[in-house]
Short mmCIF file of C-alpha atoms in Angstrom, two decimals:
data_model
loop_
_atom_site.label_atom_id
_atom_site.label_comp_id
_atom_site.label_asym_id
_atom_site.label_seq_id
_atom_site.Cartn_x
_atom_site.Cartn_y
_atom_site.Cartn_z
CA UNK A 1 -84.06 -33.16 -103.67
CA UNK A 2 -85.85 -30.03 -104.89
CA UNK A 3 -86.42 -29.66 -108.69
CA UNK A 4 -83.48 -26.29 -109.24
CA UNK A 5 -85.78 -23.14 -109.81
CA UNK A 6 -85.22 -22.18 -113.69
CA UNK A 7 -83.36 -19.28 -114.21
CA UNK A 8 -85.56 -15.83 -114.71
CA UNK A 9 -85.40 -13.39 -117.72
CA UNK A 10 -85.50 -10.15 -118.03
CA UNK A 11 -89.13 -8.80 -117.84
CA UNK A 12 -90.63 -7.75 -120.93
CA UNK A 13 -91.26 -3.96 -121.18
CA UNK A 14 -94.89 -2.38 -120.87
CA UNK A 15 -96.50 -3.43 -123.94
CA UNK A 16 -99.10 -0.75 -124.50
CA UNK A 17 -96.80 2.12 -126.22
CA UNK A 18 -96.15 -0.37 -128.96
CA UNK A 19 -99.48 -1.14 -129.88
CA UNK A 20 -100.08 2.41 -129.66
CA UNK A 21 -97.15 2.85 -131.83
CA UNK A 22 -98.77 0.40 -134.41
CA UNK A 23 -101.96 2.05 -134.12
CA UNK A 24 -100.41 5.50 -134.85
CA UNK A 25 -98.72 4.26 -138.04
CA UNK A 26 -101.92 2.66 -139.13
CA UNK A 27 -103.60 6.25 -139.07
CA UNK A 28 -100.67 7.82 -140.91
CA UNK A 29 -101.05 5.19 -143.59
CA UNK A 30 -105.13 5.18 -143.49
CA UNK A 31 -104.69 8.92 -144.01
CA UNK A 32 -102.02 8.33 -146.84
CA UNK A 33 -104.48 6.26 -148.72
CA UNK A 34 -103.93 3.01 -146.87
CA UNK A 35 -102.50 -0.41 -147.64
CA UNK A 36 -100.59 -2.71 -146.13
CA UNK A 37 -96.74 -2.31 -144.50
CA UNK A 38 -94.90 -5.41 -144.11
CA UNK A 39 -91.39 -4.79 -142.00
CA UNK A 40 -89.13 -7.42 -141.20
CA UNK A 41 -86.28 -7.76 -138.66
CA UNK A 42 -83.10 -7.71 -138.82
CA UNK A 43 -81.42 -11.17 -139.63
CA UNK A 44 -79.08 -13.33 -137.68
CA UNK A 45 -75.04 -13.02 -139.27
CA UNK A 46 -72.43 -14.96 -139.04
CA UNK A 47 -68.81 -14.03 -137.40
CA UNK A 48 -66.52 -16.85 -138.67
CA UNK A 49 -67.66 -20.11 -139.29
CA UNK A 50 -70.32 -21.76 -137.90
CA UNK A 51 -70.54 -18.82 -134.97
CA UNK A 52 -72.88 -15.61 -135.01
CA UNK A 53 -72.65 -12.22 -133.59
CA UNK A 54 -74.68 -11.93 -131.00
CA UNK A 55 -78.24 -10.98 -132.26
CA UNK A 56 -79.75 -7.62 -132.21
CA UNK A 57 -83.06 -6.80 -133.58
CA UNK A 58 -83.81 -4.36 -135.96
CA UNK A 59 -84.61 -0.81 -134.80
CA UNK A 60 -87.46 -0.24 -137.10
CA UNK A 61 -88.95 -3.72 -136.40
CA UNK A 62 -88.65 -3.05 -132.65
CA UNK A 63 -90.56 -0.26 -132.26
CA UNK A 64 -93.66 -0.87 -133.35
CA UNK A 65 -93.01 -4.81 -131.80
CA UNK A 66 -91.14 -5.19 -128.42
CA UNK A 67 -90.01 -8.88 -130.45
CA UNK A 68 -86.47 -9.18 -129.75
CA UNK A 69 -86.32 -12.82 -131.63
CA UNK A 70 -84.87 -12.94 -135.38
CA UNK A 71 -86.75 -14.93 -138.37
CA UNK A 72 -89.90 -12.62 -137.49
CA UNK A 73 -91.99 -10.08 -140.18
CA UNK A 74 -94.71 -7.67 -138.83
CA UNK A 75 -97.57 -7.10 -141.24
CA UNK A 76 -100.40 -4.10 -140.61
CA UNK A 77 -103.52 -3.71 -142.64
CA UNK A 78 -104.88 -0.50 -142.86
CA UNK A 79 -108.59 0.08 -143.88
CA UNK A 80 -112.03 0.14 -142.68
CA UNK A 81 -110.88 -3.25 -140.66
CA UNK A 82 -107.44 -2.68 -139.16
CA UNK A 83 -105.25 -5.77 -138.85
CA UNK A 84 -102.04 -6.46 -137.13
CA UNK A 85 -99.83 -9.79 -137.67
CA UNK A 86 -96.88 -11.45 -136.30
CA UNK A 87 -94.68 -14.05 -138.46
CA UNK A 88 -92.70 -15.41 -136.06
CA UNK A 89 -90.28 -18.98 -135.45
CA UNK A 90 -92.53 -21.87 -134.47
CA UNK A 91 -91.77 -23.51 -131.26
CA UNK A 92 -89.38 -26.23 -131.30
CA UNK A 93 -88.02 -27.87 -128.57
CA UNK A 94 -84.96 -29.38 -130.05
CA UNK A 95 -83.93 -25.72 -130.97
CA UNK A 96 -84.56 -24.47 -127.72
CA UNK A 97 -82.85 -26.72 -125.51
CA UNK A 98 -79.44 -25.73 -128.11
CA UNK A 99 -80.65 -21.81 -128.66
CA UNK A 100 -83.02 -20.86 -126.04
CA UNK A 101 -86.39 -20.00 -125.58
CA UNK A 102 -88.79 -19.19 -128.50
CA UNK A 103 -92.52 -17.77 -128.33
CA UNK A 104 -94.06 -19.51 -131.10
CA UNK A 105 -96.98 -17.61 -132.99
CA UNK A 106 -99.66 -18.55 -130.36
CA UNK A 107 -97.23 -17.29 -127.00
CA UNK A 108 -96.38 -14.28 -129.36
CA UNK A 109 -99.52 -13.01 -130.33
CA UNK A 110 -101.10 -13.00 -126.61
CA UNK A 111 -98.06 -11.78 -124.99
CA UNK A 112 -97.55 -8.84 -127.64
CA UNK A 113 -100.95 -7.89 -128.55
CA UNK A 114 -101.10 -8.77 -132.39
CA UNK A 115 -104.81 -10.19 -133.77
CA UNK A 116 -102.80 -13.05 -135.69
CA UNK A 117 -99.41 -14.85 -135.29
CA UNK A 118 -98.29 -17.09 -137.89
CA UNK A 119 -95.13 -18.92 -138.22
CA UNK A 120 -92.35 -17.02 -140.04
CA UNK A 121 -92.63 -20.59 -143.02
CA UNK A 122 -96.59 -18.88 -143.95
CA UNK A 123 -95.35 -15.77 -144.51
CA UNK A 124 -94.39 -16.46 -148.67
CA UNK A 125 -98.24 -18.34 -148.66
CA UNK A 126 -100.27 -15.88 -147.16
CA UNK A 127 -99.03 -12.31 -147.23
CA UNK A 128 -100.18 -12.24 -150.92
CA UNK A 129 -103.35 -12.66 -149.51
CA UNK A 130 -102.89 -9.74 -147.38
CA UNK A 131 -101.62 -7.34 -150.44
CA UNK A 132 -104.64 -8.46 -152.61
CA UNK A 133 -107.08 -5.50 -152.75
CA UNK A 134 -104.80 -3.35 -150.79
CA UNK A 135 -103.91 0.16 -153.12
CA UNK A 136 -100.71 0.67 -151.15
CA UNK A 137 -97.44 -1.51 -149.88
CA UNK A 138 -95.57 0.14 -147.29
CA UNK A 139 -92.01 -1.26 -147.01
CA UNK A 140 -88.13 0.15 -146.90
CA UNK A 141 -86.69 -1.86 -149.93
CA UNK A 142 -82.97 -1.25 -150.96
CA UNK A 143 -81.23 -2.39 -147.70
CA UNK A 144 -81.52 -6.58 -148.19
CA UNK A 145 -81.73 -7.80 -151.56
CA UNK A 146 -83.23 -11.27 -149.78
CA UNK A 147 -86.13 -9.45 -148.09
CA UNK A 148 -86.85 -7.19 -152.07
CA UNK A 149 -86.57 -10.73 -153.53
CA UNK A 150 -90.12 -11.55 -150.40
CA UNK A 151 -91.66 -8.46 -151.02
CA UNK A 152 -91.71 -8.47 -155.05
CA UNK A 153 -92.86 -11.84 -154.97
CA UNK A 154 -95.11 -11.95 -153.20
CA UNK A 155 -96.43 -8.63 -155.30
CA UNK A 156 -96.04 -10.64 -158.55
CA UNK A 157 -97.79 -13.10 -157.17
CA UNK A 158 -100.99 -11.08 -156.54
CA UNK A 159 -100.30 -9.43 -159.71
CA UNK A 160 -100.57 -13.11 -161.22
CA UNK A 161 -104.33 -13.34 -160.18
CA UNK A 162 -105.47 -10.04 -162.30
CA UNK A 163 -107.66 -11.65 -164.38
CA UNK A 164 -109.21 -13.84 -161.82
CA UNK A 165 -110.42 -10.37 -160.70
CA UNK A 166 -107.65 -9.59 -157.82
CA UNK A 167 -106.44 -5.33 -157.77
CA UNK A 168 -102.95 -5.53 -156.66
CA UNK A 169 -101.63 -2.87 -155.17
CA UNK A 170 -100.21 0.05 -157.63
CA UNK A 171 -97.94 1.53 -155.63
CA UNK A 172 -95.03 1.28 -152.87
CA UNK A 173 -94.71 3.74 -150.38
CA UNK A 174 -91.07 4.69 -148.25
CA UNK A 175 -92.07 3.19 -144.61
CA UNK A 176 -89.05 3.63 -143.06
CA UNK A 177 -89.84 7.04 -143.91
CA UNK A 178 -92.85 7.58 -142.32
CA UNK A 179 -91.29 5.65 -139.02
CA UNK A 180 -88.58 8.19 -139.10
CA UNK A 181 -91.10 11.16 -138.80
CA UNK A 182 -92.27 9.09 -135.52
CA UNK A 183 -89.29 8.01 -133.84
CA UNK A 184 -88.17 11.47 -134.33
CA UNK A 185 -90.19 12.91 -131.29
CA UNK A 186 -89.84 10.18 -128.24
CA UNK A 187 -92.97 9.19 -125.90
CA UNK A 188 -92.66 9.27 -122.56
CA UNK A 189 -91.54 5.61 -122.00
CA UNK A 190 -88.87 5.88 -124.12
CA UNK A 191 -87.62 8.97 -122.73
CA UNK A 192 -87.73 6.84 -119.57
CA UNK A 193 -85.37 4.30 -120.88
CA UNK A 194 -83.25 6.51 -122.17
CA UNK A 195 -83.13 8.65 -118.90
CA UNK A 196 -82.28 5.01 -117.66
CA UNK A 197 -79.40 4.33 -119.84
CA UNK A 198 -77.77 8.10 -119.76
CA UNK A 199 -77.48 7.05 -115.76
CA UNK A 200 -76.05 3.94 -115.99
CA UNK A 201 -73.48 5.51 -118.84
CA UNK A 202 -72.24 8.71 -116.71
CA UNK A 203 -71.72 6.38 -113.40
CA UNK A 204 -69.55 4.04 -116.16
CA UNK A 205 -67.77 7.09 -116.77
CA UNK A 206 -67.30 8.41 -113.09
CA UNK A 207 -66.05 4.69 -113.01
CA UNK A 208 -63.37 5.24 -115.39
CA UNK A 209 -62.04 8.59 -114.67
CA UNK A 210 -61.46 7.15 -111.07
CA UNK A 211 -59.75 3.74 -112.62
CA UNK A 212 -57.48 6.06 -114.97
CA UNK A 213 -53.74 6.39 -114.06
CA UNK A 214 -50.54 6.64 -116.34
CA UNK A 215 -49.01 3.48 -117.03
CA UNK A 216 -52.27 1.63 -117.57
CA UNK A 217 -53.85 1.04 -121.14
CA UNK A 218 -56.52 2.02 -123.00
CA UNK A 219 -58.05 -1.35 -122.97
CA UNK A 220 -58.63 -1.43 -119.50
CA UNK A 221 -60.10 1.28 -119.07
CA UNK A 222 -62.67 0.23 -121.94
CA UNK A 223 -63.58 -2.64 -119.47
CA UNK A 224 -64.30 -0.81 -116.70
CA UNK A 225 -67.05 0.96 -119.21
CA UNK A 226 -68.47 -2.62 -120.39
CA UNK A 227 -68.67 -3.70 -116.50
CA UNK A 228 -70.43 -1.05 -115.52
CA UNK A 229 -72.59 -1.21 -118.22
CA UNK A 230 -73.15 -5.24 -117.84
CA UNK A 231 -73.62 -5.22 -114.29
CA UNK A 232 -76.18 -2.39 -113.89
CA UNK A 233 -78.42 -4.44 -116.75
CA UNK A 234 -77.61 -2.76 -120.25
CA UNK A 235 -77.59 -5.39 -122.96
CA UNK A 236 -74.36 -4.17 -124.83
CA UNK A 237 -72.69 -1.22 -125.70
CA UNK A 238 -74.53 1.02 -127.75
CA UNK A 239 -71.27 1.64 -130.24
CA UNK A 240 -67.79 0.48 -130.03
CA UNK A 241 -66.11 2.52 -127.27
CA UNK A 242 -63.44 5.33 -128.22
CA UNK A 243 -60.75 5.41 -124.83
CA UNK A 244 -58.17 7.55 -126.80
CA UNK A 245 -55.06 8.49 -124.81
CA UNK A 246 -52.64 11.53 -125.95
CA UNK A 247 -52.72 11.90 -129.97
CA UNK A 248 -55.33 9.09 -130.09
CA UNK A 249 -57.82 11.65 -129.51
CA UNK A 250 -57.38 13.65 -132.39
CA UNK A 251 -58.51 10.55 -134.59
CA UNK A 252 -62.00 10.53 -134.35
CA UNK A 253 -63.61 7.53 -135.06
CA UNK A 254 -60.26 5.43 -133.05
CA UNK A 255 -61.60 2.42 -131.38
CA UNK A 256 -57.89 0.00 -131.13
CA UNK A 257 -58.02 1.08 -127.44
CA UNK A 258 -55.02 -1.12 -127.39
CA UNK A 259 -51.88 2.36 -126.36
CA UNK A 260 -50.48 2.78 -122.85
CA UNK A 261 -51.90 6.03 -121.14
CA UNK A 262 -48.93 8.55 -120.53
CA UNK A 263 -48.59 10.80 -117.50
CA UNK A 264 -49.45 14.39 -118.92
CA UNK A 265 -51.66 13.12 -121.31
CA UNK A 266 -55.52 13.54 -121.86
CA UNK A 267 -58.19 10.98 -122.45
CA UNK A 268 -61.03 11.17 -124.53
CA UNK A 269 -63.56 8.57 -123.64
CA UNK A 270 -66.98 8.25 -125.70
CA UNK A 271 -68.70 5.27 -125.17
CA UNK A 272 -72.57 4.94 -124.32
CA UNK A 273 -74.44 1.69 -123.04
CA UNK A 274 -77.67 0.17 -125.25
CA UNK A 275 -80.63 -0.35 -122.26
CA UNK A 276 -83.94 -1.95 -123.56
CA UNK A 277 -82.87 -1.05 -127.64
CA UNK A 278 -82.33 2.58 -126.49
CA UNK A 279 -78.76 4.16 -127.10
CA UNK A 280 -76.97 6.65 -124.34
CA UNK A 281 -73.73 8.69 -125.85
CA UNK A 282 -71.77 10.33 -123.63
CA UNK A 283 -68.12 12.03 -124.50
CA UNK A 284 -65.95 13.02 -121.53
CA UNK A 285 -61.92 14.51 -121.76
CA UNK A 286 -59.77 14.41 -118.74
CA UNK A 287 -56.04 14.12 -117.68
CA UNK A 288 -54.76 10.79 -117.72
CA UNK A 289 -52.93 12.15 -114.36
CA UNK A 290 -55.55 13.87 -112.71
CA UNK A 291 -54.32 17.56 -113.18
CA UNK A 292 -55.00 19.68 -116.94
CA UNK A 293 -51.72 21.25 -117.78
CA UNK A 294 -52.38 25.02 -118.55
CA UNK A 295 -52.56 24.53 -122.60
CA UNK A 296 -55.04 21.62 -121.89
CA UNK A 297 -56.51 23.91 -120.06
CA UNK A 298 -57.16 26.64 -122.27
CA UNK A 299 -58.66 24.69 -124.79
CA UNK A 300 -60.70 22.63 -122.69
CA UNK A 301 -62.49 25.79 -121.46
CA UNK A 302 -63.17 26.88 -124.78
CA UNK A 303 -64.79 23.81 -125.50
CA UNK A 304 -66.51 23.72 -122.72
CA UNK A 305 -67.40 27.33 -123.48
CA UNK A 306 -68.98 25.64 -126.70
CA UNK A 307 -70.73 23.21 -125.07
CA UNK A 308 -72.69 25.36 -122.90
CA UNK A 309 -73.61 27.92 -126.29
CA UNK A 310 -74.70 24.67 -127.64
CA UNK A 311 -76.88 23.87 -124.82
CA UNK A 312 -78.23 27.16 -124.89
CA UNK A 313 -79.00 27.21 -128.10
CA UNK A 314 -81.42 23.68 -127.94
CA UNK A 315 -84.72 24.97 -127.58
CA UNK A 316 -88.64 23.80 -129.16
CA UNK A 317 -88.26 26.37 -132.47
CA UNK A 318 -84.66 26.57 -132.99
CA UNK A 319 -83.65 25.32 -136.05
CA UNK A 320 -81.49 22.10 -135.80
CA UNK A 321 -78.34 23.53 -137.03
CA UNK A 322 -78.58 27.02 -134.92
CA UNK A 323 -76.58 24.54 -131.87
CA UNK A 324 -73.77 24.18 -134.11
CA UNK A 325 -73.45 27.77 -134.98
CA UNK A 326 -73.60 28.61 -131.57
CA UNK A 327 -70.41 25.96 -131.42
CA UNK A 328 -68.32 27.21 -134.09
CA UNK A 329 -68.48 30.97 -132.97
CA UNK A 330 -67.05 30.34 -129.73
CA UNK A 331 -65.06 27.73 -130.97
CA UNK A 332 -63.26 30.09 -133.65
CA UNK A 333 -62.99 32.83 -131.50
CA UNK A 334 -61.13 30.18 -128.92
CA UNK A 335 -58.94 29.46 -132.08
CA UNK A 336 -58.09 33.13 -132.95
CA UNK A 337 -57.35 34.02 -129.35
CA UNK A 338 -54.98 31.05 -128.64
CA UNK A 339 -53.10 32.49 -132.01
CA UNK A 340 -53.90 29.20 -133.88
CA UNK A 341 -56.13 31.03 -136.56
CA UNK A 342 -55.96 34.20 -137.88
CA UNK A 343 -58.22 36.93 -138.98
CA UNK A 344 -61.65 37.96 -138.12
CA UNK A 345 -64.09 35.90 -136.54
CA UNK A 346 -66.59 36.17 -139.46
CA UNK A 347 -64.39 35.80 -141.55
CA UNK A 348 -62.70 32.06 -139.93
CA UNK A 349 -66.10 31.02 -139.47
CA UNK A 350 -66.93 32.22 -143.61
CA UNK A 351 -63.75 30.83 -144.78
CA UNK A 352 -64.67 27.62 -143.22
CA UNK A 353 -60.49 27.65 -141.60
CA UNK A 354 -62.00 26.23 -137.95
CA UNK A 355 -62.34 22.94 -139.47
CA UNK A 356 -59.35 22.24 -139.72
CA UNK A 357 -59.47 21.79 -135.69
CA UNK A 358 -63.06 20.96 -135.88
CA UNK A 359 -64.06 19.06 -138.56
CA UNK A 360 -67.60 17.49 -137.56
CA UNK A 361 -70.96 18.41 -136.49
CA UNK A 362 -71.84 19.29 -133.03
CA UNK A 363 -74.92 16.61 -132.93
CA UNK A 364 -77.18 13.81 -133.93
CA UNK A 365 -80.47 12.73 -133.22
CA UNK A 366 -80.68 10.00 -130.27
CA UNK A 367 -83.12 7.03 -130.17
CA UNK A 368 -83.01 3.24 -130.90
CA UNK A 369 -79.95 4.17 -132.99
CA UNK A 370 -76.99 6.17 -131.29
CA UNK A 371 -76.94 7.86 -134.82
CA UNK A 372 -81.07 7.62 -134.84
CA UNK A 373 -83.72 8.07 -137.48
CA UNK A 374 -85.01 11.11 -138.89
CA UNK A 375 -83.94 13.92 -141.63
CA UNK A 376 -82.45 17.00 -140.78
CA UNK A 377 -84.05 19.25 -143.19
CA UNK A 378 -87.48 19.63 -144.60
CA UNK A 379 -88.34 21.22 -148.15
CA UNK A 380 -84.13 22.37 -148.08
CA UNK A 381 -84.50 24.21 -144.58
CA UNK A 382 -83.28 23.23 -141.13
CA UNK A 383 -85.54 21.16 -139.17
CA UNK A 384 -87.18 23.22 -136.32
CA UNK A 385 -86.83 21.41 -132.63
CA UNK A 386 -89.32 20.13 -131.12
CA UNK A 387 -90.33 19.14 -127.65
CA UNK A 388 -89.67 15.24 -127.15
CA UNK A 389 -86.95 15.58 -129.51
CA UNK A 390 -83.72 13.95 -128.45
CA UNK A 391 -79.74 14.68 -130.12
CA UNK A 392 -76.25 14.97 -128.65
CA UNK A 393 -74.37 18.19 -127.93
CA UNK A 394 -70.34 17.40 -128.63
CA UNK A 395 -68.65 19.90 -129.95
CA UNK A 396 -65.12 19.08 -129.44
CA UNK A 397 -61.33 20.69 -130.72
CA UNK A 398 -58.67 18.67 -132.13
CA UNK A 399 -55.02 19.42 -132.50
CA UNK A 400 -52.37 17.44 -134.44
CA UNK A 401 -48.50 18.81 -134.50
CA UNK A 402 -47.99 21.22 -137.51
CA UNK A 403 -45.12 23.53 -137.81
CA UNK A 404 -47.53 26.66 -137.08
CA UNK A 405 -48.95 25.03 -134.16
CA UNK A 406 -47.10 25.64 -130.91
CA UNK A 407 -45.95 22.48 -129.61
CA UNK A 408 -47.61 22.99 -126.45
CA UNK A 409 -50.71 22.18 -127.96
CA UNK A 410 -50.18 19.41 -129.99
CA UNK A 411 -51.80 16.41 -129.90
CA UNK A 412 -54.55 18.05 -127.46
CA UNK A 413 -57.71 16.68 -128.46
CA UNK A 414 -61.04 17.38 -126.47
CA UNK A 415 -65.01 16.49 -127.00
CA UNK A 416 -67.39 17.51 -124.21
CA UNK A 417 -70.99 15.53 -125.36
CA UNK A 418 -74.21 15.01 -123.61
CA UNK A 419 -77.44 13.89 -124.42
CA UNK A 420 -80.31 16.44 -124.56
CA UNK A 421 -83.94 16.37 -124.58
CA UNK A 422 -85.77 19.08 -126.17
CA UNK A 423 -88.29 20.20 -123.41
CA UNK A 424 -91.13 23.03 -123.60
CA UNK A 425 -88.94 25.87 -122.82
CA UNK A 426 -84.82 24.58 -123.58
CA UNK A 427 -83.35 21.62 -122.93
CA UNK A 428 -82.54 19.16 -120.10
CA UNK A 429 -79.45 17.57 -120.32
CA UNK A 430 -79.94 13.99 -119.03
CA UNK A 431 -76.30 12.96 -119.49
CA UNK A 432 -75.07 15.73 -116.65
CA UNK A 433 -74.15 13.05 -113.79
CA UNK A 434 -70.40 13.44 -115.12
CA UNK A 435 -68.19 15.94 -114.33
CA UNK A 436 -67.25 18.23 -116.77
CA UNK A 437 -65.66 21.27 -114.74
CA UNK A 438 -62.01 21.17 -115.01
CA UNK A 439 -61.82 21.53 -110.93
CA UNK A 440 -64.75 18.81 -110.46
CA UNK A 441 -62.94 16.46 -112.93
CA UNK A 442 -60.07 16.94 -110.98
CA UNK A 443 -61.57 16.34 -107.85
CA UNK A 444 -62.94 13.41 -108.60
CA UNK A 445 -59.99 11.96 -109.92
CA UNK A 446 -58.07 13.06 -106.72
CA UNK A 447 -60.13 11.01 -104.49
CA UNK A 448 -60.03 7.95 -106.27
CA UNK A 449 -56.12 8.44 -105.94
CA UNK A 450 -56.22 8.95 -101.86
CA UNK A 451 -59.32 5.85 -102.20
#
């Protein structure tokens, strides 16, 4: 009998835009007077017991590594003599045949380009040899007290050797800061992956607007999203799925998912797949019944009438909050025409009164992290878009019962979102595979009825 063939895994990605990544942060830091950043990933934690959530890497770590195993520390030298090290599990066959397959340092440095791989046990030995001499350490301290405790160490330890004649370094330097000014404008393989996962989260959504019916719940729904998303190769949701029926949908952060969908409700679905560490975010509202009712309608056209000022209003220059100015001005003047605000639209929009039926911005940057790196303002002004840049477009209208709200209205609650890259001249919406139309929702939902 024939040996069985082992099973395969998932091809690694192309390799050379994380090198290049590592390169380009070894420049920034060369040019910010050098030194040495030492970035960790994210660690393994435990769900009950003696059982972990399932692992995900850290974004930070990630980016400049393609190393999707925990226990692992990158370490760059800048300088005259640029160096670039991997601390990584060692291989160990007892803990593979329970966990699965590890690199091991030698594996890991060939296969992901670094000039030395150690195991992750030589990190607390030699990275004070690496800080010794170095003016500079670049790391993100604050967010794990266990990694501070490795970091400071290993600085007092280099501190230690002063009078042998050893300079330790005199300063530490922000370096999730300076990765945030480079994950903030996406090269053209991850815009690839990203184009990848926006497809494979608008056909999950096609998926569920044709599974949706009154008298099934929320929940099931949500698994038609995490099978479409599974089966077309995403690793995992990029965020816990929101399938909000009726008044669900005017709480905005609701992920129970556990209410039966009533006929002549809507549903708000955001949910977004995670392909290759890259996160998709997609928001669609539709009748649970196929067919808007004519108050739905009216405020899902304003929306909608948002959305597209929003769009608009993403361009290489724009400041990043001009889309959601463009979203509250036809938002409000939605609101004042449908008699649910009152007065002047400068003077809704000054008073801040939309908010009570919008309440939240119309966007976030979009990377590694569905809510991804980067600052929104420089020196106390809006960041200007660029080209490369990516964010989400969502503005979205919310209404709860209230005595001064006709009851027509009540418990409507709509978000329209896509995912936009910043191109030379606007923006191209790479999230647009969904219907969003009132007559194309409703065709497509008609079909899958007669299917």
């Amino acid at each position: 009998m024939n040996a069985p063939t082992p099973p395969t895994t998932v091809p690694s990605p192309d390799l050379a835009p994380f090198r290049a990544r590592r390169e380009r942060l070894l420049a920034r830091m060369q040019a910010a007077g050098g030194g040495v950043a030492v970035l960790p990933t994210a660690p393994e934690r435990i769900r009950n017991r003696d059982t972990h959530y399932p692992y995900r890497h850290d974004s930070y770590f990630y980016y400049l590594t393609a190393f999707r195993e925990p226990e692992a520390v990158v370490v760059l030298v800048a300088g005259e003599e640029p160096k670039q090290i991997l601390f990584c599990r060692e291989k160990n066959e007892e803990r593979e045949i329970w966990d699965g397959h590890r690199h091991g340092p030698d594996a890991a440095r060939e296969t992901f380009g670094f000039d030395e791989a150690w195991t992750i046990g030589d990190l607390e030995k030699r990275l004070p040899d690496y800080l010794a001499g170095q003016p500079l350490v670049w790391a993100s301290l604050g967010y794990d007290e266990a990694w501070d405790a490795t970091v400071l160490k290993a600085l007092n330890t280099v501190r230690g050797k002063a009078r042998a004649g050893v300079t330790p370094p005199h300063s530490i330097r922000d370096l999730r800061a300076e990765l945030d000014e480079m994950r903030l404008v996406k090269d053209a393989a991850e815009l690839a992956t990203m184009r990848r996962a926006a497809q494979i989260s608008a056909a999950a959504h096609c998926r569920a607007m044709r599974a949706t019916r009154p008298g099934r719940f929320e929940y099931e729904i949500e698994a038609e999203l995490l099978h479409a998303f599974r089966s077309a190769g995403s690793q995992a949701p990029a965020y816990t799925s929101i399938v909000a029926g009726g008044a669900n949908a005017c709480v905005l952060h609701y992920i129970e998912n556990d209410c039966r969908l009533r006929d002549g409700d809507l549903l708000l679905i955001d949910a977004g797949c995670e392909l290759d560490g890259y996160a998709s975010d997609i928001t669609r509202t539709f009748p649970v019944n196929g067919r808007f009712s004519a108050a739905q309608r009216e405020v899902y056209e304003i929306v909608l009438a948002a959305q597209h000022a929003t769009r608009d209003a993403t361009r290489p220059g724009a400041h990043w909050n001009a889309p959601h100015e463009a979203a509250v001005k036809v938002l409000a003047q939605g609101l004042i025409d449908l008699g649910l605000l009152k007065g002047s639209l400068d003077g809704v929009i000054e008073s801040n009164a939309y908010s009570r039926f919008y309440m939240h911005r119309t966007g976030h940057w979009l990377g590694m992290d569905v809510h991804d790196a980067g600052e929104y303002k420089l020196d106390g002004e809006w960041r200007p878009l660029a080209e490369g840049m990516v964010l989400t477009i969502e503005p979205g209208c919310y209404i709860r019962p209230a005595d001064d709200v006709p009851e027509r209205f009540w418990n409507i609650g709509i978000r329209i979102e896509d995912d936009a890259v910043v191109t030379a001249d606007g923006c191209e919406l790479i999230t647009s595979d969904v219907p969003k139309a009132v007559t194309d929702i409703e065709a497509l939902m008609r079909e899958a009825s007669h299917g």
